[in-house]
Amino acid sequence: MNQFTLDALLDAGTMDADEPSGDVSPQLQYQLQQQKALTKVITRIRSSLDFDTIFETSAVEVRALLQADRVAIFQFDPDQDWAGKFVAENQADGLDSALEQQVYDHCFSKRFLPLYQSGRASAIDNIYENGLQECHVKILARFQVKANLVTPIFKGTDLWGLLCIHQCTQPRHWQASEIEFASQLGEQLSVALQQSAYLQHMQAQALQLAHAVEREKTAERQQALANTIDLIRRSLDIPIIFQTATTELRRLLASERTVIYQFHPDWSGDFVAESVGTGWRYLVGKVPTIHDTYLQATQGGVYAEHQTSAVNDIYLAGHQPCHIELLESLEIRAYLIVPIFLGDRLWGLMAAYQHSAPRHWTKDDVTLMSQLSAQMGIALQQAELLEVTRAQTVELNQAFEEVQASQMQVIQNEKMASLGQLVAGVAHELNNPIGFIAGNLTHANGYVEDVMELLSLYQSTYPEATPEIQERVAEIDLSFLAVDLPKTLQSMKSGTERIRDLVVSLRNFSRLDEAAVKAVNLHDGIDSTLVILQHRLKAQTDRQPINLVKDYGDLPVIDCCAAQINQVFMNILGNAIDALEEALLRSDFGKEPTIGIQTRQMSDQVVRIELSNNGLPIPMLTQNRMFDPFFTTKPIGKGTGLGLSISYQIIVERHLGKLGCFTDAAERTVFWIELPISMTTETDEVVE
């Protein structure tokens, strides 16, 4: 923003103008034109107090009459040490505009203010020959000013501004009639400002009087409005806010109906709340969605511009026939509608309807509804913010649960890894002595057979034994020993084979000797898991055995992390055994406890495993949550709620498969797993 020196632009010189000379007639004609121009300005001032128009037209007429290059109105700001700006101008083509340019001279109040406050004008014929300081000349030259004529404008007794006439193309000698004309015009502008101030004062007094008359009338309504707003602010329940607003508004306006109307994204809408007097039908929930073509085409129409609509009689408002038809279908004769904004977005409308007759809506009615609709917008915004806050709280809780689940999963994985290492170590340590025992049992069995054969040979060769031998034979029951010893050795052989099978199953289950992802036979993993759980399938002191029905299909080897998939089998089959044990405790459970395992190839890309049990059916509500972290139906201390959650992550997230549960027609609980036969490189990286 450029600043100029007032003592340069508006320099006050003395009225040193030559007397008219030459031909008198042209001079008189020129003065007559000046008087006519002055008369036009006075007439315009009397007919209007629109100062923007007065200033602009005066500048145009003065410049045209005086053939000046620029005529401008300058207004002071006395609160800023007489700084100011040009508020109106008319200039010749090619000149820079001075409009709104800020002007400040720190010497103005001391050197030039008294001059203009005395009502004197300033006329400078040539800025380069008037003794101006070099800095003043430089500033004036920037505005292309070579000569200027300045006269003060007063508002009452206060200096309000200046009328500035500039000559920019060349120096100019200002005639006495021109100076007098400018002074008279300045006086008339001063009169106009004074009249405006007086009129504003009278209007303010009249307004105060009107307010005093209406104050008592509106006090009760304003108090009721304040109470209504207070009720709205106390609640963040949208239905309660709507009901409070419509009920209290109808009472305050004494109208026959008040409604709240909400826009849809396509700018159709529905009535969402209302308060209606006796004898009129309800609109909420009864009237179909309204498709107002005007509101849809204009995306809210005048209401989007924060405007209101007050119609005293729909038949006198110039509405289109289709609009009249819509209003008649709603039995509306007169209406007052204000917009409801949610921030900067047009949310809906608040309306008051008169059905029985026309009604004149007052300014106070409009103000009342506008105030209430503004509070409605604030209340809706607060309610929406509360919903956002609640949603964020839910998200934070979910994030916390996910982090907690992730931490628990890490712990669980570490436990499984430690358990796998322990199982692998135990299997390795057992493998050596069991291999030794199994290998020596073969030799021991041969030795025993040789000894028995030799003993038989002795008995046949020496049938008559000594008394000592006969006594010892009877003591050890030689005939029983000869029969039972081979059986004992055979039992030991079967036991070692069982232990060796268990060791193999433990090693297969832990899979510590294999890569994270490789081609795996799923049946081996299922069988290894069943070997480990075999002791739980057998009969117990308090229950019968659990039957196992396997229906293995022809499955190809698939790419997966065997240890993790085996963990899933262990979790689901372990839960199935728990469910059957719980069912067997009930006296009304008359089924034979059974676990079914079925595998099949679904396509050239997917295999499916179904693990079922015929225990108590799982409620649908539980089925919907059983894969959530920390959700469990088991008693405290018997379950963490992580087994199925971790299984879901292993199958779905790490292997890009599917895991679900359903209850079939036979009321069996069926867990189904679908796994891709081949995993991409990207999937392998995720699993690892």
PDB file of N, CA, C and O in Angstrom, residues 423-433 503 507:
ATOM      1  N   VAL A 423       9.149 -79.748  22.236  1.00  0.00           N
ATOM      2  CA  VAL A 423       8.659 -81.005  21.667  1.00  0.00           C
ATOM      3  C   VAL A 423       9.723 -81.644  20.782  1.00  0.00           C
ATOM      4  O   VAL A 423       9.974 -82.862  20.847  1.00  0.00           O
ATOM      5  N   ALA A 424      10.375 -80.813  19.954  1.00  0.00           N
ATOM      6  CA  ALA A 424      11.407 -81.359  19.081  1.00  0.00           C
ATOM      7  C   ALA A 424      12.574 -81.921  19.888  1.00  0.00           C
ATOM      8  O   ALA A 424      13.129 -82.981  19.559  1.00  0.00           O
ATOM      9  N   GLY A 425      12.933 -81.205  20.957  1.00  0.00           N
ATOM     10  CA  GLY A 425      14.025 -81.697  21.804  1.00  0.00           C
ATOM     11  C   GLY A 425      13.683 -83.007  22.493  1.00  0.00           C
ATOM     12  O   GLY A 425      14.497 -83.938  22.535  1.00  0.00           O
ATOM     13  N   VAL A 426      12.473 -83.035  23.062  1.00  0.00           N
ATOM     14  CA  VAL A 426      12.044 -84.274  23.722  1.00  0.00           C
ATOM     15  C   VAL A 426      11.993 -85.421  22.724  1.00  0.00           C
ATOM     16  O   VAL A 426      12.417 -86.554  22.998  1.00  0.00           O
ATOM     17  N   ALA A 427      11.440 -85.129  21.519  1.00  0.00           N
ATOM     18  CA  ALA A 427      11.352 -86.174  20.497  1.00  0.00           C
ATOM     19  C   ALA A 427      12.739 -86.680  20.125  1.00  0.00           C
ATOM     20  O   ALA A 427      12.961 -87.884  19.940  1.00  0.00           O
ATOM     21  N   HIS A 428      13.700 -85.735  20.023  1.00  0.00           N
ATOM     22  CA  HIS A 428      15.062 -86.145  19.675  1.00  0.00           C
ATOM     23  C   HIS A 428      15.680 -86.988  20.783  1.00  0.00           C
ATOM     24  O   HIS A 428      16.333 -88.023  20.517  1.00  0.00           O
ATOM     25  N   GLU A 429      15.482 -86.544  22.040  1.00  0.00           N
ATOM     26  CA  GLU A 429      16.057 -87.288  23.159  1.00  0.00           C
ATOM     27  C   GLU A 429      15.409 -88.651  23.315  1.00  0.00           C
ATOM     28  O   GLU A 429      16.071 -89.625  23.697  1.00  0.00           O
ATOM     29  N   LEU A 430      14.111 -88.738  23.042  1.00  0.00           N
ATOM     30  CA  LEU A 430      13.426 -90.030  23.157  1.00  0.00           C
ATOM     31  C   LEU A 430      13.818 -90.968  22.016  1.00  0.00           C
ATOM     32  O   LEU A 430      13.807 -92.198  22.184  1.00  0.00           O
ATOM     33  N   ASN A 431      14.127 -90.370  20.888  1.00  0.00           N
ATOM     34  CA  ASN A 431      14.358 -91.187  19.695  1.00  0.00           C
ATOM     35  C   ASN A 431      15.550 -92.133  19.883  1.00  0.00           C
ATOM     36  O   ASN A 431      15.499 -93.309  19.469  1.00  0.00           O
ATOM     37  N   ASN A 432      16.624 -91.661  20.532  1.00  0.00           N
ATOM     38  CA  ASN A 432      17.826 -92.501  20.697  1.00  0.00           C
ATOM     39  C   ASN A 432      17.579 -93.694  21.615  1.00  0.00           C
ATOM     40  O   ASN A 432      17.833 -94.858  21.222  1.00  0.00           O
ATOM     41  N   PRO A 433      17.087 -93.483  22.862  1.00  0.00           N
ATOM     42  CA  PRO A 433      16.865 -94.682  23.715  1.00  0.00           C
ATOM     43  C   PRO A 433      15.789 -95.602  23.158  1.00  0.00           C
ATOM     44  O   PRO A 433      15.910 -96.831  23.277  1.00  0.00           O
ATOM     45  N   VAL A 503       6.733 -89.960  18.588  1.00  0.00           N
ATOM     46  CA  VAL A 503       7.877 -89.086  18.356  1.00  0.00           C
ATOM     47  C   VAL A 503       7.824 -88.504  16.950  1.00  0.00           C
ATOM     48  O   VAL A 503       8.044 -87.306  16.725  1.00  0.00           O
ATOM     49  N   ARG A 507       7.389 -84.555  15.956  1.00  0.00           N
ATOM     50  CA  ARG A 507       8.299 -83.859  15.041  1.00  0.00           C
ATOM     51  C   ARG A 507       7.529 -83.269  13.860  1.00  0.00           C
ATOM     52  O   ARG A 507       7.797 -82.152  13.423  1.00  0.00           O
TER      53      ARG A 507
END
